[in-house]
Structures are given as structure tokens and as C-alpha cells.
Coordinates of C-alpha atoms and ligand atoms in Angstrom, one line a residue:
M79 CA 120.3 224.0 60.8
T80 CA 123.7 222.3 60.8
D81 CA 126.6 224.0 59.1
R82 CA 126.7 221.4 56.3
P83 CA 125.4 222.9 53.0
L84 CA 122.1 221.6 51.8
P85 CA 122.1 219.5 48.7
E86 CA 120.8 221.4 45.7
H87 CA 117.3 219.9 45.8
A88 CA 116.9 220.6 49.5
A89 CA 118.0 224.2 49.1
E90 CA 115.5 224.6 46.3
N91 CA 112.7 223.0 48.4
A92 CA 113.5 225.3 51.3
R93 CA 113.3 228.4 49.0
Y94 CA 110.0 227.1 47.5
W95 CA 108.4 226.4 50.8
D96 CA 109.6 229.7 52.4
G97 CA 107.9 231.5 49.4
M98 CA 104.5 229.9 49.9
A99 CA 104.4 229.3 53.6
D100 CA 101.7 232.1 54.0
Q101 CA 99.3 229.9 51.8
W102 CA 99.5 227.1 54.4
V103 CA 98.8 229.1 57.5
A104 CA 95.0 228.7 57.4
S105 CA 95.0 224.9 56.9
G106 CA 97.7 224.7 59.6
E107 CA 95.5 226.6 62.0
R108 CA 92.5 224.4 61.2
N109 CA 94.5 221.2 61.7
W110 CA 96.0 222.4 65.0
A111 CA 92.5 223.1 66.2
S112 CA 91.3 219.6 65.3
T113 CA 91.7 216.8 67.8
E114 CA 90.7 214.1 65.3
P115 CA 93.4 213.6 62.6
T116 CA 92.5 213.4 59.0
W117 CA 95.0 212.5 56.3
G118 CA 96.1 213.4 52.9
S119 CA 94.6 215.7 50.3
W120 CA 91.1 214.3 50.7
G121 CA 91.0 214.2 54.5
A122 CA 90.9 210.4 54.9
P123 CA 89.6 209.6 58.4
D124 CA 92.1 208.4 60.9
H125 CA 90.2 205.1 61.5
E126 CA 90.8 204.2 57.8
V127 CA 94.4 205.3 57.6
G128 CA 95.8 204.7 61.2
L129 CA 98.9 206.7 60.6
L130 CA 99.5 207.3 64.3
P131 CA 99.4 204.8 67.3
D132 CA 96.3 205.6 69.4
D133 CA 98.4 205.8 72.6
M134 CA 101.8 207.3 72.3
T135 CA 102.5 207.7 76.0
G136 CA 106.2 207.5 76.7
M137 CA 107.2 207.3 73.1
R138 CA 109.8 209.5 71.5
A139 CA 108.5 210.6 68.1
I140 CA 109.9 212.6 65.2
E141 CA 108.1 214.3 62.3
L142 CA 110.2 214.5 59.2
G143 CA 109.2 217.6 57.3
C144 CA 106.6 218.9 59.7
G145 CA 105.4 222.0 57.9
T146 CA 103.0 223.9 60.1
G147 CA 103.4 221.1 62.7
Y148 CA 99.9 219.8 63.2
V149 CA 100.9 216.1 63.0
S150 CA 103.5 216.8 65.7
A151 CA 100.6 218.4 67.8
W152 CA 98.5 215.3 67.3
M153 CA 101.3 213.1 68.5
A154 CA 102.1 215.3 71.5
R155 CA 98.4 215.2 72.5
R156 CA 98.6 211.4 72.4
G157 CA 101.4 211.5 74.9
A158 CA 104.6 211.4 72.8
E159 CA 107.7 213.5 73.4
V160 CA 108.0 215.1 69.9
V161 CA 110.7 216.5 67.7
G162 CA 109.4 218.2 64.5
I163 CA 112.0 219.1 61.8
D164 CA 111.6 221.1 58.7
V165 CA 113.9 222.8 56.2
S166 CA 111.8 225.9 55.8
A167 CA 112.2 228.7 58.3
E168 CA 108.9 230.3 57.3
Q169 CA 106.9 227.0 57.8
L170 CA 108.6 226.6 61.2
A171 CA 107.6 230.2 62.2
T172 CA 103.9 229.2 61.8
A173 CA 104.5 225.9 63.6
R174 CA 106.2 227.7 66.5
R175 CA 103.5 230.3 66.8
L176 CA 100.8 227.6 66.8
R177 CA 102.7 225.5 69.3
D178 CA 102.9 228.4 71.7
E179 CA 99.2 229.4 71.2
H180 CA 98.2 225.8 71.9
G181 CA 100.6 225.4 74.8
L182 CA 102.2 222.2 73.7
D183 CA 105.8 221.2 74.4
I184 CA 107.3 220.3 70.9
D185 CA 110.9 220.6 69.9
L186 CA 110.7 222.3 66.5
R187 CA 114.0 222.6 64.6
Q188 CA 115.2 223.8 61.2
E189 CA 117.0 220.8 59.7
S190 CA 116.8 218.5 56.7
A191 CA 115.2 215.1 57.1
E192 CA 118.1 213.8 55.0
A193 CA 120.6 214.6 57.8
V194 CA 119.1 214.9 61.3
S195 CA 121.3 215.9 64.2
E196 CA 120.2 213.2 66.5
P197 CA 122.1 210.1 67.7
D198 CA 121.3 206.6 66.4
A199 CA 118.3 204.7 67.6
G200 CA 116.7 207.5 69.8
F201 CA 113.1 207.3 68.5
D202 CA 110.2 204.9 68.8
F203 CA 108.2 206.4 65.9
A204 CA 108.8 208.5 62.8
V205 CA 106.2 210.0 60.6
S206 CA 105.8 212.1 57.5
E207 CA 102.7 213.4 55.7
Y208 CA 103.8 215.0 52.4
G209 CA 107.1 216.1 54.1
A210 CA 110.2 214.0 53.6
A211 CA 107.8 211.5 52.1
I212 CA 107.8 213.4 48.8
W213 CA 110.4 216.3 49.1
C214 CA 113.5 214.2 50.1
D215 CA 115.6 211.8 48.2
P216 CA 114.3 208.4 49.3
H217 CA 117.7 206.8 49.0
V218 CA 118.9 209.3 51.7
W219 CA 116.0 209.9 54.0
I220 CA 114.7 206.3 54.3
P221 CA 118.1 205.0 55.6
E222 CA 118.3 208.2 57.8
A223 CA 114.9 207.4 59.3
A224 CA 116.1 203.8 59.9
R225 CA 119.2 205.2 61.7
L226 CA 117.0 207.4 64.0
L227 CA 114.7 204.5 65.0
K228 CA 115.2 202.0 67.8
P229 CA 115.0 198.4 66.7
G230 CA 111.3 197.6 66.4
G231 CA 110.5 201.3 65.9
R232 CA 108.1 202.3 63.2
L233 CA 108.1 204.7 60.2
H234 CA 104.7 205.6 58.8
F235 CA 104.5 208.0 55.8
L236 CA 102.0 209.3 53.3
G237 CA 102.6 210.9 49.9
N238 CA 101.7 210.8 46.3
H239 CA 101.1 207.4 44.7
P240 CA 103.7 206.8 41.9
L241 CA 100.8 206.2 39.4
A242 CA 99.8 209.9 39.9
M243 CA 103.3 211.0 39.1
V244 CA 103.4 209.0 35.9
C245 CA 100.1 210.5 34.9
T246 CA 101.2 214.1 35.4
P247 CA 101.8 215.9 32.1
L248 CA 105.3 217.2 31.5
D249 CA 104.2 220.8 31.8
G250 CA 102.9 220.3 35.3
S251 CA 99.2 220.4 34.3
P252 CA 96.7 218.4 36.5
V253 CA 97.0 214.6 36.5
D254 CA 95.1 212.9 33.6
A255 CA 94.5 209.3 32.3
T256 CA 97.6 209.2 30.0
L257 CA 100.9 207.7 31.0
H258 CA 103.1 210.7 30.4
R259 CA 106.3 209.5 32.1
D260 CA 108.2 206.3 32.5
W261 CA 107.5 204.1 35.5
R262 CA 110.9 202.4 35.0
G263 CA 113.6 204.4 36.7
M264 CA 111.2 206.9 38.3
Q265 CA 113.0 209.0 41.0
R266 CA 113.2 212.7 40.7
F267 CA 110.6 215.3 39.5
D268 CA 112.1 218.7 39.0
W269 CA 109.2 221.2 38.8
R270 CA 111.4 224.3 38.5
H271 CA 110.9 224.9 34.8
V272 CA 107.3 223.6 34.2
A273 CA 104.6 226.0 32.9
V274 CA 102.1 225.3 35.7
D275 CA 103.0 226.1 39.3
P276 CA 106.8 226.0 38.8
G277 CA 109.1 225.3 41.8
G278 CA 110.4 222.5 44.0
V279 CA 112.0 219.1 43.4
E280 CA 110.0 216.0 44.4
F281 CA 110.8 212.3 44.5
N282 CA 109.0 209.1 44.1
L283 CA 109.7 205.4 43.2
G284 CA 107.9 202.5 41.6
I285 CA 106.6 200.0 44.1
A286 CA 109.3 197.4 43.6
A287 CA 112.0 200.1 44.0
W288 CA 110.4 201.3 47.3
M289 CA 110.2 197.7 48.5
R290 CA 113.9 197.0 47.8
L291 CA 114.9 200.3 49.4
F292 CA 113.0 199.4 52.6
R293 CA 114.6 196.0 52.8
D294 CA 118.1 197.4 52.2
A295 CA 117.5 200.0 54.9
G296 CA 116.5 197.4 57.5
F297 CA 112.7 197.8 57.4
V298 CA 109.9 195.3 57.0
V299 CA 106.6 196.5 55.4
E300 CA 103.7 196.1 57.7
D301 CA 101.1 197.7 55.4
H302 CA 100.7 199.6 52.2
L303 CA 97.5 201.6 51.6
E304 CA 96.3 203.2 48.4
L305 CA 94.0 206.2 49.1
H306 CA 91.2 207.5 46.8
A307 CA 88.9 210.5 46.7
A308 CA 85.5 209.5 48.0
D309 CA 83.7 212.2 45.9
P310 CA 84.7 212.3 42.1
S311 CA 83.8 216.0 42.0
D312 CA 86.3 216.9 44.7
D313 CA 89.4 218.3 43.0
R314 CA 92.5 218.8 45.2
F315 CA 95.7 220.5 44.1
A316 CA 96.9 219.0 40.8
V317 CA 94.7 215.8 41.1
P318 CA 91.1 215.9 39.8
G319 CA 88.6 214.1 42.0
W320 CA 87.4 211.9 39.1
W321 CA 91.0 210.6 38.7
A322 CA 91.6 210.0 42.4
H323 CA 88.2 208.3 42.6
R324 CA 89.2 205.8 40.0
F325 CA 92.9 205.5 40.5
P326 CA 95.2 205.6 43.7
A327 CA 96.2 209.2 44.2
E328 CA 98.0 208.7 47.5
Q329 CA 99.9 205.9 49.2
V330 CA 100.7 205.1 52.9
W331 CA 103.6 202.9 53.9
K332 CA 103.8 201.5 57.4
L333 CA 107.3 200.1 58.2
R334 CA 109.0 198.5 61.2
R335 CA 112.7 198.7 61.9
V336 CA 114.0 195.2 62.0
P337 CA 116.2 194.4 65.1
E338 CA 119.9 194.0 64.1
S339 CA 120.0 190.3 64.9
S340 CA 117.0 189.2 62.9
Ligands
SAM694 C1 103.2 219.8 52.6 S1 104.3 220.2 53.9 C2 104.1 218.8 55.0 C3 103.5 219.2 56.3 C4 102.0 218.8 56.4 N1 101.9 217.5 56.8 C5 101.2 219.1 55.2 O1 100.8 218.1 54.5 O2 100.9 220.3 55.0 C6 105.9 219.9 53.2 C7 107.0 220.3 54.1 O3 108.2 219.6 53.8 C8 109.3 220.4 54.0 N2 110.5 219.9 53.5 C9 110.9 219.9 52.2 N3 112.2 219.4 52.1 C10 112.6 219.1 53.3 C11 113.7 218.5 53.9 N4 114.8 218.2 53.1 N5 113.8 218.3 55.2 C12 112.7 218.6 56.0 N6 111.6 219.2 55.5 C13 111.5 219.4 54.2 C14 108.8 221.8 53.5 O4 109.6 222.8 54.0 C15 107.4 221.8 53.9 O5 107.2 222.5 55.1

């Protein structure tokens, strides 16, 4: 971690993730053992989501908010030279143990995805699955990802769909079919004082706000996917299966860094 103090939300998220890292060990071990990636809360197959290039030989890749590090492992197995960063020391402890057990060469570092200690334009590919994608301020981490990428490099990320955020009750209860929050001005979701599963500060934006942010940061959008639960009885975390079957629970953005001259 650099000497710079973390912003308040990042310090809270480090504390929150340190405190529950033990609950993520088993899923981390399963995902490290799997050679075929699946994505998001409902395990969408890789051929539907395509979050990673099939062949990453010779690429430099960075995972922003790597948690237990299995996405970094999948990239390393596809041939990339990988840096995984996370703000939680406890999540990184699991990631480092699994890296060593699986014998992969991945550079795992305790840093915030909002301020990465890497020079400009050093990476071909950046990815986040529920890491920076939801836990970092998008107005900070999206420009930071753009800075890290070479011109033409790609950023792919997966997180909650903003509709799921708007349909989350104010006390943190599971998502339902009521619009509980404003779409307009959506940005920060502070879960520290809710009744249900308190802790952490999340971020999300409406679709137009995401689009404007990408453009301003120098990205073009190559694809935007909305993910659903295949089985309406399959409840995951705070999103009931019936809801995710009918409405988009998750989104994937695929962006390309525009060369300076274009
Ligand atoms: C859900 S995990 C993501 C890893 C994995 N793909 C998954 O879905 O389990 C979320 C991770 O984001 C990390 N995180 C939160 N804020 C962060 C920040 N500012 N910089 C880097 N990582 C952060 C947390 O420490 C946590 O390990």
C-alpha cells in the first residue's frame, strides 16, 4: 500500500472486506480449481459473457479489486503477465496462498484501484468482477483504469445493474419490485447504518452517467450486457432469483481505450 491515506470509503471497504474474508475462502478455492471461468452471482458461462480474451499470450493484465484472485489466475493460465490489486490484506492473504498452491506467477499487491502505483499506459487489459466495479468511486477508478491502459487497451468489468440498486429497500433488505431510490443522481450507497448486513460503501451510476464518464475518460463502449438468473428459484445474496429472472441484476461493460489522436 502507498503511504497516501485512503479516502474514507476505501478505508471502510478495506475494514469491511478484512472482516468477512474468511467467508470467501471456499468460493475462492472452488474458482481457483476451475479452468473454465463463470461470471457473476449466477455463474454465467464464459461463452455468454466473454469477459476475458481467449488468448492472452504476451499481454500485461491487471485485476482491479482481485479479492481471492481467481480471475487473475484465469488470466495467467491464458498466458498473461498479471498484476492483481486489492485493498484488503485478508483477501490478499487467501489470494497469495492459492497462488502459491497453484504455482502461478501473479504479482499480488495491497493497493487501492483508485490510485495504482504503476506508470501510465503499461497494460493491455484491465478487468474487475465485483471489485473496483462496485466498491470504488467510478469518477476516480475509471479515469485511473484509462491511465493504466495502453491506447487500444481494454477494460472489461461486471457488477450490479443500477436497476437492482434502485430496487433495494433503504434498510438493505433484498431487492424487490418497488423503486425505492432515485435513478437521477445515483452514485453512492453507504451500507454502514442499514439494518440488514451493515457495512461497506458501494457505487453505481445510471446508464447515461456511465456512458458520459466513459467518453470523458477516453473510452469507447464495445458492448454492454445485462445478466439474468436462468432459474427464478435461485436466490443469490440480496437479489432473489425471481427478480433477476425478470429484471437485469448484473451488467457487464466492455470498453476500449481510444488512442490519443482519434
Ligand atoms: C467481491 S470481491 C471481488 C473479487 C471476486 N471477483 C469476487 O467476485 O469475489 C470485492 C473485492 O474488492 C476489494 N476492494 C474494495 N475496495 C477496493 C479498492 N478501493 N481497491 C481495490 N480493491 C478494493 C475488496 O477488498 C474485495 O476483496
